[in-house]
PDB file of N, CA and C in Angstrom:
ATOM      1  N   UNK F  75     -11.769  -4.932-122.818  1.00 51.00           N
ATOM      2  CA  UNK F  75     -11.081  -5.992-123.498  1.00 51.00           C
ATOM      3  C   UNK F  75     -11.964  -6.466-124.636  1.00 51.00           C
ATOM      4  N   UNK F  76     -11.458  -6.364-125.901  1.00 51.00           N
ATOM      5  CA  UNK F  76     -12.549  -6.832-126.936  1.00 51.00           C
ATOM      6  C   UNK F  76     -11.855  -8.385-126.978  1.00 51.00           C
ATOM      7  N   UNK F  77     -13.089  -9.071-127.827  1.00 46.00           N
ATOM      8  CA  UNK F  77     -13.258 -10.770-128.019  1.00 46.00           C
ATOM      9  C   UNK F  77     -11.371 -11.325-128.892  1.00 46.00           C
ATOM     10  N   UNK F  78     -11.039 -10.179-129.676  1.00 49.00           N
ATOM     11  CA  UNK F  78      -9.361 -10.694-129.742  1.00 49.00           C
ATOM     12  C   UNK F  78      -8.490 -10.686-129.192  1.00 49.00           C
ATOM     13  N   UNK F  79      -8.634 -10.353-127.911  1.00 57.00           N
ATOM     14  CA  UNK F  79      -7.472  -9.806-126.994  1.00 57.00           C
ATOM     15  C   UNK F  79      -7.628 -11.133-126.055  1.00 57.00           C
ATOM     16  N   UNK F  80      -6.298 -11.450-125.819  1.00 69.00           N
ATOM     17  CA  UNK F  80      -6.208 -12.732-124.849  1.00 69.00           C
ATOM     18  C   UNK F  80      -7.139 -12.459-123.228  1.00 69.00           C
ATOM     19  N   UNK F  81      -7.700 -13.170-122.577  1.00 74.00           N
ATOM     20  CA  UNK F  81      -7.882 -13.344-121.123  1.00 74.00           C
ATOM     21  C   UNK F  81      -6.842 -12.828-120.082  1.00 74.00           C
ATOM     22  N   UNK F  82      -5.508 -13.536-120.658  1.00 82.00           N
ATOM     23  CA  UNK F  82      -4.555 -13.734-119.626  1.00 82.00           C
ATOM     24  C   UNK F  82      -3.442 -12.147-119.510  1.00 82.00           C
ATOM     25  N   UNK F  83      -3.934 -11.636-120.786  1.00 90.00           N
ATOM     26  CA  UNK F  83      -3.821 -10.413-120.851  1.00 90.00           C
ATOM     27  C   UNK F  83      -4.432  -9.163-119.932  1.00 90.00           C
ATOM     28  N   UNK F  84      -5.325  -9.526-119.146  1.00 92.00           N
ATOM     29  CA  UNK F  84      -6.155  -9.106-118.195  1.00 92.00           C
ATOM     30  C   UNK F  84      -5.273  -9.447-116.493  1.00 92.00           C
ATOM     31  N   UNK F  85      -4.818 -10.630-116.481  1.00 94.00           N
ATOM     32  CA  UNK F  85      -4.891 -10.749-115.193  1.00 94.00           C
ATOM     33  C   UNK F  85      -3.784  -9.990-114.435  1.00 94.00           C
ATOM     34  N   UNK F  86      -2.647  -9.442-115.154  1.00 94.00           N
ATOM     35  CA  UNK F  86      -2.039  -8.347-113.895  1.00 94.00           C
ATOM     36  C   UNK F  86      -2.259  -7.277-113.557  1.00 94.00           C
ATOM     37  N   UNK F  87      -3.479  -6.900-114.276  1.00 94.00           N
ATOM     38  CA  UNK F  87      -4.337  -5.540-113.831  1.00 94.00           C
ATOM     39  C   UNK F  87      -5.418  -5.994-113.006  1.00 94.00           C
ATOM     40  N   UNK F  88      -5.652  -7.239-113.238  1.00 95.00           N
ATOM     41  CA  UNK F  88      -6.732  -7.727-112.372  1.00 95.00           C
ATOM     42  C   UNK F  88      -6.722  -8.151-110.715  1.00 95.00           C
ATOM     43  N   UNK F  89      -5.418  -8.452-111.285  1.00 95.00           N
ATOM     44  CA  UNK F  89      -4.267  -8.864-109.950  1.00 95.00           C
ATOM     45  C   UNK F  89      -4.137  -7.640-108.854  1.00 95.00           C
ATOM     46  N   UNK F  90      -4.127  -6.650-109.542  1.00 94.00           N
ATOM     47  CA  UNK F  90      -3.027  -5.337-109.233  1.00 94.00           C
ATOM     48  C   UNK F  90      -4.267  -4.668-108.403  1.00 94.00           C
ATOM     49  N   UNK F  91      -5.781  -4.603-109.028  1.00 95.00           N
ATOM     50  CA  UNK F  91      -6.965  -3.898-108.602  1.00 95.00           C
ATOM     51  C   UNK F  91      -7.340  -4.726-107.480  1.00 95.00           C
ATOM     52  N   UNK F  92      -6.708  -6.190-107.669  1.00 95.00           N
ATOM     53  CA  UNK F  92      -7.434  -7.149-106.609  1.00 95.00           C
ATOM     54  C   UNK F  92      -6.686  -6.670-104.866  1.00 95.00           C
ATOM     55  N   UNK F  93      -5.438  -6.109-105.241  1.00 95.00           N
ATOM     56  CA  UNK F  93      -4.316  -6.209-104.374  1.00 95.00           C
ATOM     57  C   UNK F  93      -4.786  -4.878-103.838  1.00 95.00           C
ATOM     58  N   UNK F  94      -5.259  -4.168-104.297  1.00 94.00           N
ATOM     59  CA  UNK F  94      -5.484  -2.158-104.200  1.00 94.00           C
ATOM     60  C   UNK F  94      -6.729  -2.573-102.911  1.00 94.00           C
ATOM     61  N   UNK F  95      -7.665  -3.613-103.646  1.00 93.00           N
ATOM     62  CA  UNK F  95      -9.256  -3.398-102.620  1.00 93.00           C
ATOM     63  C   UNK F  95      -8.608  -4.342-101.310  1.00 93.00           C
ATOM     64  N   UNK F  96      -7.807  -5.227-101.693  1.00 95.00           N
ATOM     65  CA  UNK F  96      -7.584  -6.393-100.508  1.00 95.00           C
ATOM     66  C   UNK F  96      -6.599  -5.269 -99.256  1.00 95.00           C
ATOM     67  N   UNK F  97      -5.599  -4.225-100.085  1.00 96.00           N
ATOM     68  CA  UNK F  97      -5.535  -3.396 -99.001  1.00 96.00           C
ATOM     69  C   UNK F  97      -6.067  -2.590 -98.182  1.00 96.00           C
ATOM     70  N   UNK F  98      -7.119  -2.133 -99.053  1.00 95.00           N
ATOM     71  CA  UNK F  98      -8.078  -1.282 -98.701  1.00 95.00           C
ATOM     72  C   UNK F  98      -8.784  -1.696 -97.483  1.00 95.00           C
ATOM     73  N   UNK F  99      -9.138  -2.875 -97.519  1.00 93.00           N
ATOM     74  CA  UNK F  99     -10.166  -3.449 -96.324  1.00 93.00           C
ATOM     75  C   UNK F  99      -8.925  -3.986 -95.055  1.00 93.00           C
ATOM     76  N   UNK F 100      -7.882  -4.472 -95.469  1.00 96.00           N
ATOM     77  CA  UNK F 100      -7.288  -3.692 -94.101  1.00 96.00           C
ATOM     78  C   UNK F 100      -6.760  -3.115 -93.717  1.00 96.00           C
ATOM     79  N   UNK F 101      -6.711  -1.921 -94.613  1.00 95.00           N
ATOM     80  CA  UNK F 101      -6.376  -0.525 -93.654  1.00 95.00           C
ATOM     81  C   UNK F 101      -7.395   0.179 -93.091  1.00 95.00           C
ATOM     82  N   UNK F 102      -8.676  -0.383 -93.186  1.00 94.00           N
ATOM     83  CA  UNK F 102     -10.098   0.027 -92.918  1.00 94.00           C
ATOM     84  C   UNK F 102     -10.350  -0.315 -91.432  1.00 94.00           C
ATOM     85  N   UNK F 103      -9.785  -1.216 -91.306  1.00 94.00           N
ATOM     86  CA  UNK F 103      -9.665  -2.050 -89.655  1.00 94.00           C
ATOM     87  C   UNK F 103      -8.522  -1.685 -88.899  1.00 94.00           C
ATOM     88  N   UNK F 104      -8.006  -0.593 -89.571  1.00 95.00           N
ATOM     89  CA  UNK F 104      -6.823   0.361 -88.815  1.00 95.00           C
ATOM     90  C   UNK F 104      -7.886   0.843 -87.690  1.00 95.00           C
ATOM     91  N   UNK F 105      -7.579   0.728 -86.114  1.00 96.00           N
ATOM     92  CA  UNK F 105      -8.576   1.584 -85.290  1.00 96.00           C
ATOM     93  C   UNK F 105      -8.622   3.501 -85.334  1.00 96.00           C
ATOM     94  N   UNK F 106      -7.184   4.172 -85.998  1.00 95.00           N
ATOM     95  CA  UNK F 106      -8.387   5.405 -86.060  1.00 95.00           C
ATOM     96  C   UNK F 106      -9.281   5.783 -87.611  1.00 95.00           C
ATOM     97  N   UNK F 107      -8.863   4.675 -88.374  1.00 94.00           N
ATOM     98  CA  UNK F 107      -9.809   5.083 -89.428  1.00 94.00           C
ATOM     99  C   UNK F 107     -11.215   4.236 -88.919  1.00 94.00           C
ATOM    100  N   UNK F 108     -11.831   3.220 -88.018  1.00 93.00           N
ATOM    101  CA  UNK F 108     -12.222   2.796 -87.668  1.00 93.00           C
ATOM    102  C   UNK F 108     -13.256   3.910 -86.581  1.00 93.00           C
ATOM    103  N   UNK F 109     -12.608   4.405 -85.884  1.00 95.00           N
ATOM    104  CA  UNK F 109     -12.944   5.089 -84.986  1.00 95.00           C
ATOM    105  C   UNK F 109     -13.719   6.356 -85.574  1.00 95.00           C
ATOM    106  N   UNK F 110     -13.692   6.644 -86.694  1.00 95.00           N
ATOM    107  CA  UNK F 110     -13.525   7.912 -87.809  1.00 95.00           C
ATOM    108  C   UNK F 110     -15.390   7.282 -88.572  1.00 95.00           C
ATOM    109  N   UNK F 111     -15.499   5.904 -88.322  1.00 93.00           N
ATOM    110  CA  UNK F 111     -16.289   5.067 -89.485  1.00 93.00           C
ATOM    111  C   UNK F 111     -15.842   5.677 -90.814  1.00 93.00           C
ATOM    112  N   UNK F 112     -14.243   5.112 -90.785  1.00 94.00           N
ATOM    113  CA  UNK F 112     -13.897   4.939 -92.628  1.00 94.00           C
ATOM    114  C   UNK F 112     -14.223   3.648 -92.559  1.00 94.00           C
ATOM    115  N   UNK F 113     -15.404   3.813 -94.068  1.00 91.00           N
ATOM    116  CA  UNK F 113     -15.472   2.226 -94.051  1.00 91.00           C
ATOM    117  C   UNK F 113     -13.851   1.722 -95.069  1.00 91.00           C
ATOM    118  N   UNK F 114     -14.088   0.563 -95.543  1.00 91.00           N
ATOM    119  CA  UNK F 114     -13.105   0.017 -96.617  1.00 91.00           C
ATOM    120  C   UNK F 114     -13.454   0.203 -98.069  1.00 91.00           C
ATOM    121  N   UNK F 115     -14.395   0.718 -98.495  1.00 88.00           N
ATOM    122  CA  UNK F 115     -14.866   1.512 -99.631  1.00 88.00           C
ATOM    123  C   UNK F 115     -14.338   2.857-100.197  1.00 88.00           C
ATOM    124  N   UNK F 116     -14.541   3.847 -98.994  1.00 93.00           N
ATOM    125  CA  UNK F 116     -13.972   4.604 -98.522  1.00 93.00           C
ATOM    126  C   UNK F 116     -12.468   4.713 -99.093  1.00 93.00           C
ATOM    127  N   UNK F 117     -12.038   3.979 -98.192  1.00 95.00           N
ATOM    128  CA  UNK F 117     -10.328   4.076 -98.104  1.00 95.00           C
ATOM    129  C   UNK F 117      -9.968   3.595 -99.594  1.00 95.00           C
ATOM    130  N   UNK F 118     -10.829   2.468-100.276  1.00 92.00           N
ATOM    131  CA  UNK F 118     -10.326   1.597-101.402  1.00 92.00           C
ATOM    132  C   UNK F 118     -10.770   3.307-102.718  1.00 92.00           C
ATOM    133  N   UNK F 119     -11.505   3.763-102.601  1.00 92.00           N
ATOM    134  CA  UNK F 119     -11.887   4.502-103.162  1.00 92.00           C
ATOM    135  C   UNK F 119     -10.572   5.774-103.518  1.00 92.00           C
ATOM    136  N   UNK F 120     -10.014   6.087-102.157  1.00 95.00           N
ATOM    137  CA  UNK F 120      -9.135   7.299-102.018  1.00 95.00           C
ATOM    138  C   UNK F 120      -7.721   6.780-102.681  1.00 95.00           C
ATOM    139  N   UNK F 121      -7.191   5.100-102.031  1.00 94.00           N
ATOM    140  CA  UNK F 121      -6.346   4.691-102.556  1.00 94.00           C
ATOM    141  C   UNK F 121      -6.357   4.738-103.985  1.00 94.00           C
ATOM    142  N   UNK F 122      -7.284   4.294-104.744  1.00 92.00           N
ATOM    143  CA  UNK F 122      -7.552   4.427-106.465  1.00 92.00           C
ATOM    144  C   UNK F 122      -6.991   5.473-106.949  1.00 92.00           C
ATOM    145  N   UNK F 123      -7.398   6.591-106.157  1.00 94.00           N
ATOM    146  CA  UNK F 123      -7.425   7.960-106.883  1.00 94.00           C
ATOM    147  C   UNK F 123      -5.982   8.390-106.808  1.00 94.00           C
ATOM    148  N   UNK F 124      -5.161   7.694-105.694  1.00 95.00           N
ATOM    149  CA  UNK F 124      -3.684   8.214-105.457  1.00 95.00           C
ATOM    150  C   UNK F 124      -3.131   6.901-106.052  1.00 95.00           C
ATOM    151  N   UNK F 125      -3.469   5.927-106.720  1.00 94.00           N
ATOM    152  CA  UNK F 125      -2.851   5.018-107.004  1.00 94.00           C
ATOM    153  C   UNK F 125      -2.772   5.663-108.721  1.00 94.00           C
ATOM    154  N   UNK F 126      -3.897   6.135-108.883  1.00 93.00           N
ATOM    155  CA  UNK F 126      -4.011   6.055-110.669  1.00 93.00           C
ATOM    156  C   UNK F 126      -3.613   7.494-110.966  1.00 93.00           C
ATOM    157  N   UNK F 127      -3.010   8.393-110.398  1.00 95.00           N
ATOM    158  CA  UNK F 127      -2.230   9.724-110.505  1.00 95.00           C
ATOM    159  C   UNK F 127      -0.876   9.643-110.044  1.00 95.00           C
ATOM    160  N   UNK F 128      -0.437   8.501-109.639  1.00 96.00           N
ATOM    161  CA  UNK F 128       0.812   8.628-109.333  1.00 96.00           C
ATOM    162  C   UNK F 128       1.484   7.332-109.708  1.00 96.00           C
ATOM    163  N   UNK F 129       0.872   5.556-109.497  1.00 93.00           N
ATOM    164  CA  UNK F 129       1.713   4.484-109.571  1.00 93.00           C
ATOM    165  C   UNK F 129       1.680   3.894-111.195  1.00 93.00           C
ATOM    166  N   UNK F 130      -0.055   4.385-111.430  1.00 94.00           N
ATOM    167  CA  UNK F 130      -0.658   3.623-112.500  1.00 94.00           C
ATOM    168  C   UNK F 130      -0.138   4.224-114.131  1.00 94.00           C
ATOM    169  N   UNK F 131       0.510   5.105-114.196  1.00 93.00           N
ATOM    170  CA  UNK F 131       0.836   5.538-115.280  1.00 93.00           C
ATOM    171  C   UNK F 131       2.165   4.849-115.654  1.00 93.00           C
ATOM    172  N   UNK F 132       2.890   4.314-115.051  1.00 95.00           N
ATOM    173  CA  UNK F 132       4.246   3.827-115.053  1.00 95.00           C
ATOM    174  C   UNK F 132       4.228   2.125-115.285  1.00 95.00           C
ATOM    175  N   UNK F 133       3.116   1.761-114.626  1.00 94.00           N
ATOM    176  CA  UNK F 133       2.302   0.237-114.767  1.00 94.00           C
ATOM    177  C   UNK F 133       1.237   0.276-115.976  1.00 94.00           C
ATOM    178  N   UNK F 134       0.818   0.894-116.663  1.00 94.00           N
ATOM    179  CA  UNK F 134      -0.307   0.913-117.120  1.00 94.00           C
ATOM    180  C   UNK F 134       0.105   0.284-118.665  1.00 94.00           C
ATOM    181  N   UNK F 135       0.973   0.279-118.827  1.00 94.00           N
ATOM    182  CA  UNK F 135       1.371  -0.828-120.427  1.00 94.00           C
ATOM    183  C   UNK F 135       1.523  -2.406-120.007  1.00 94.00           C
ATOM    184  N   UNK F 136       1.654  -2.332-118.888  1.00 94.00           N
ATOM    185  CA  UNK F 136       1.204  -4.460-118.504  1.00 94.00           C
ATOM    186  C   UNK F 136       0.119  -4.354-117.969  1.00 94.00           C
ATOM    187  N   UNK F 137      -0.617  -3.619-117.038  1.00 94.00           N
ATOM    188  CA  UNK F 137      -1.596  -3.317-116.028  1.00 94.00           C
ATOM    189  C   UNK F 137      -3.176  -2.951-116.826  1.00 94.00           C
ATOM    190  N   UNK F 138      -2.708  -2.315-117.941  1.00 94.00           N
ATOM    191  CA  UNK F 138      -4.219  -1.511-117.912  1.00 94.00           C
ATOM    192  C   UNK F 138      -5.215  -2.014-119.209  1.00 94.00           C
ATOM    193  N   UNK F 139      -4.779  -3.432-119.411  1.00 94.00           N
ATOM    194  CA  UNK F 139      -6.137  -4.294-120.115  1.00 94.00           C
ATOM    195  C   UNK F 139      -6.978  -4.761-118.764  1.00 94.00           C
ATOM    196  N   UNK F 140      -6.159  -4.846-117.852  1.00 95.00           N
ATOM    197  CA  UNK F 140      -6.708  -5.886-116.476  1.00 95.00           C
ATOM    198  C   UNK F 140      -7.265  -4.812-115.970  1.00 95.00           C
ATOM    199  N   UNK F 141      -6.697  -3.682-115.597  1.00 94.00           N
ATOM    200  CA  UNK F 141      -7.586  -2.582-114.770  1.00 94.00           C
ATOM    201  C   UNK F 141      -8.806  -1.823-115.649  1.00 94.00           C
ATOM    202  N   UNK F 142      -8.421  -1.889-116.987  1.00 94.00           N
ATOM    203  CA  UNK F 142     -10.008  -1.409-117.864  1.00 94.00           C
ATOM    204  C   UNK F 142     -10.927  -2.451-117.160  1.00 94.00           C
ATOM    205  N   UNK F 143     -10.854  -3.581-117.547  1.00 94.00           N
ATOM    206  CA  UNK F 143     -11.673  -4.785-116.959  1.00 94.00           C
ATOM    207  C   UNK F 143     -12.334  -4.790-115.784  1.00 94.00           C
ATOM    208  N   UNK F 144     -11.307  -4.221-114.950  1.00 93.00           N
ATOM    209  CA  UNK F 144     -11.948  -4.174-113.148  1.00 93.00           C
ATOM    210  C   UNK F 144     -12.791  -2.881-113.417  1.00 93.00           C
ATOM    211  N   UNK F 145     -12.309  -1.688-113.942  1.00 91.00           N
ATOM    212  CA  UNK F 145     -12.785  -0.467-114.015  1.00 91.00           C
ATOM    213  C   UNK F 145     -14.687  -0.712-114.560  1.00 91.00           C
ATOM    214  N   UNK F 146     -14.435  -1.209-115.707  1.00 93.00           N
ATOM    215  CA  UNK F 146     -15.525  -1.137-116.687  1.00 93.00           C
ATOM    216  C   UNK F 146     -16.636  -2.094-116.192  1.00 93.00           C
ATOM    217  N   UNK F 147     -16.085  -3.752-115.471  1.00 93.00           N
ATOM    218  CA  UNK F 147     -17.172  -4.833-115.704  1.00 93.00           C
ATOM    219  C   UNK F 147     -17.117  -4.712-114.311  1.00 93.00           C
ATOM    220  N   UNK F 148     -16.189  -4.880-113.077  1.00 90.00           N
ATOM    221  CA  UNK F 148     -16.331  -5.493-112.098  1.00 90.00           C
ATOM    222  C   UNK F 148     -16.664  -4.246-110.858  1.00 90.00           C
ATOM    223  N   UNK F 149     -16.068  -2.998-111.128  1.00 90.00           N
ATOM    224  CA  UNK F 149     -17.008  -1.609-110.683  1.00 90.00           C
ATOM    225  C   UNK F 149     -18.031  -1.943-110.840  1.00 90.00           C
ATOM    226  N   UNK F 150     -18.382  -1.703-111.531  1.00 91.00           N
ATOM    227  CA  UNK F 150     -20.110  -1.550-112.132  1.00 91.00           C
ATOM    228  C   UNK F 150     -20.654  -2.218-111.894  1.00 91.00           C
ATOM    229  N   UNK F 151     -20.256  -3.960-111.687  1.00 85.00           N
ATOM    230  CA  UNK F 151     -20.761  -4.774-110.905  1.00 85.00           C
ATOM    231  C   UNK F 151     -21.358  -4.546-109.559  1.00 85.00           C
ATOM    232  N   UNK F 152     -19.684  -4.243-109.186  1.00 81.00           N
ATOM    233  CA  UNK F 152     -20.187  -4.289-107.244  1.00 81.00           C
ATOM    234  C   UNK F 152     -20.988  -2.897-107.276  1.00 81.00           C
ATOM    235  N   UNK F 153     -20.675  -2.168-107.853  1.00 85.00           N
ATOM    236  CA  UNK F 153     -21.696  -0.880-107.804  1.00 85.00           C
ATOM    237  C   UNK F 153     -23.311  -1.336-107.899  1.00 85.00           C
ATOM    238  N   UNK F 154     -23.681  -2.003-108.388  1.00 84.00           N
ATOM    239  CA  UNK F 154     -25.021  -2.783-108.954  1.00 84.00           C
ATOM    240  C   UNK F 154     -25.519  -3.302-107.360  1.00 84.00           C
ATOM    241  N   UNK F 155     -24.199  -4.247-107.147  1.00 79.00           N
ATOM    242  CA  UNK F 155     -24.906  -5.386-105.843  1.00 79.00           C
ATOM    243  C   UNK F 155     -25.024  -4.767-104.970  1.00 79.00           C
ATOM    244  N   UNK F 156     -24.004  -3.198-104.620  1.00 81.00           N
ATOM    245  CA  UNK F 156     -23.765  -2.752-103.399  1.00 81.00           C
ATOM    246  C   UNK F 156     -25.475  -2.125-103.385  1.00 81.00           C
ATOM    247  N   UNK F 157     -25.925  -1.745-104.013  1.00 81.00           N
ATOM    248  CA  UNK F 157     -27.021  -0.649-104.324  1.00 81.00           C
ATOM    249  C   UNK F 157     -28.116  -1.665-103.874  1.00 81.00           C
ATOM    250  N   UNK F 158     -28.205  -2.704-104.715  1.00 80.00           N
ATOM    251  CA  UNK F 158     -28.927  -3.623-104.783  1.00 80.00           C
ATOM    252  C   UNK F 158     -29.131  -4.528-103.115  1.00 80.00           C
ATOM    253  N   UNK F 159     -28.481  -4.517-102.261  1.00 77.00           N
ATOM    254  CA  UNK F 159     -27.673  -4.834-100.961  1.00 77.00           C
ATOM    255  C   UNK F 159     -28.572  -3.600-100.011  1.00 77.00           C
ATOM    256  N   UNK F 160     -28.247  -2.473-100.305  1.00 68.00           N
ATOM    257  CA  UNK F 160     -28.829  -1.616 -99.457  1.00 68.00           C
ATOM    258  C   UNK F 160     -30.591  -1.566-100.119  1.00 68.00           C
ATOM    259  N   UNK F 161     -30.747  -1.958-100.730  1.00 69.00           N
ATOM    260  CA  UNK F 161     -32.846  -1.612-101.275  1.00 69.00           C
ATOM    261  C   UNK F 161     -32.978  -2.593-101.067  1.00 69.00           C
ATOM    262  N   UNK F 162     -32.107  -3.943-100.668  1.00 70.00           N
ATOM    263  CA  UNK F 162     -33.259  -5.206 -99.931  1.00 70.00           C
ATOM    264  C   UNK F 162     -33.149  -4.510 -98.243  1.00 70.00           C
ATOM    265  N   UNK F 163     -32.580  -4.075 -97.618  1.00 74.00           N
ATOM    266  CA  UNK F 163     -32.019  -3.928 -96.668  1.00 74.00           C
ATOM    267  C   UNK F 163     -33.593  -2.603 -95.903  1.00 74.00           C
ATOM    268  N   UNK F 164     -33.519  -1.569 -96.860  1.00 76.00           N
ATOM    269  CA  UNK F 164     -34.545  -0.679 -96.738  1.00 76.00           C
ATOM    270  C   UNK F 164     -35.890  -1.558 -96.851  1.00 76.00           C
ATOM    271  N   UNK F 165     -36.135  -1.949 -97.754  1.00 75.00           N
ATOM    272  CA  UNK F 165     -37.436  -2.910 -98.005  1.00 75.00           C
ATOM    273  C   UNK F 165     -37.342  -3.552 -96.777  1.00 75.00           C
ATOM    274  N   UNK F 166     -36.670  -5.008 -96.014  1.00 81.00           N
ATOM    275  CA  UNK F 166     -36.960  -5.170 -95.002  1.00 81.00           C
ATOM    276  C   UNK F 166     -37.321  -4.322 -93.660  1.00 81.00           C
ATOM    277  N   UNK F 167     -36.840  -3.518 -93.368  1.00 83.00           N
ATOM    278  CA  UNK F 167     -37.092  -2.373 -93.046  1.00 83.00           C
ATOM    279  C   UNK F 167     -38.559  -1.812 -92.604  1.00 83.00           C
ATOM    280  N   UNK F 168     -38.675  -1.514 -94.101  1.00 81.00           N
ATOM    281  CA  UNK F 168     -40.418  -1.230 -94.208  1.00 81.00           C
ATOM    282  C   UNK F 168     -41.321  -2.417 -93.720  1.00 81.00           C
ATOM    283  N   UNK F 169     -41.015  -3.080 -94.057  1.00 70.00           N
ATOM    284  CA  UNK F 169     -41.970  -4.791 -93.907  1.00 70.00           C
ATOM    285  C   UNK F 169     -42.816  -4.815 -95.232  1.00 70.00           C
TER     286      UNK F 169
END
């Protein structure tokens, strides 16, 4: 999203990515993906890939300022913390 493009222009892709991970984590607590250790990463991960080859092309003229956004800033984010999450985790660990 560059600095001329509205905010609010963002939020039904933002909405839409929010709705993809919020399923994700509970279909993760389904007991045989559970049983399997699918985490909700996992599953949110696979859903993406069948969401954006099959739903997202048909949505993607209201959807895809908001999903660049999730894609570009808020991936990369949790990608950062998740990483960042597991090397405090190892460090304690070590002592």
């Amino acid at each position: 999203m560059t600095h001329d493009e509205k905010p609010s222009r963002a939020l039904p892709g933002l909405l839409l990515s929010a709705l993809l991970g919020l399923l994700a984590v509970a279909a993760s607590s389904w007991p045989p993906l559970q049983h399997h250790g699918i985490s909700a990463l996992t599953v949110a991960i696979v859903a993406g890939i069948l969401a954006g080859n099959t739903v997202y092309p048909r949505v993607e003229s209201w959807a895809g300022c908001g999903v660049a956004v999730a894609r570009q800033t808020v991936l990369r984010t949790g990608v950062v913390l998740y990483g960042f999450r597991l090397t405090l985790q190892d460090i304690a660990h070590v002592g």
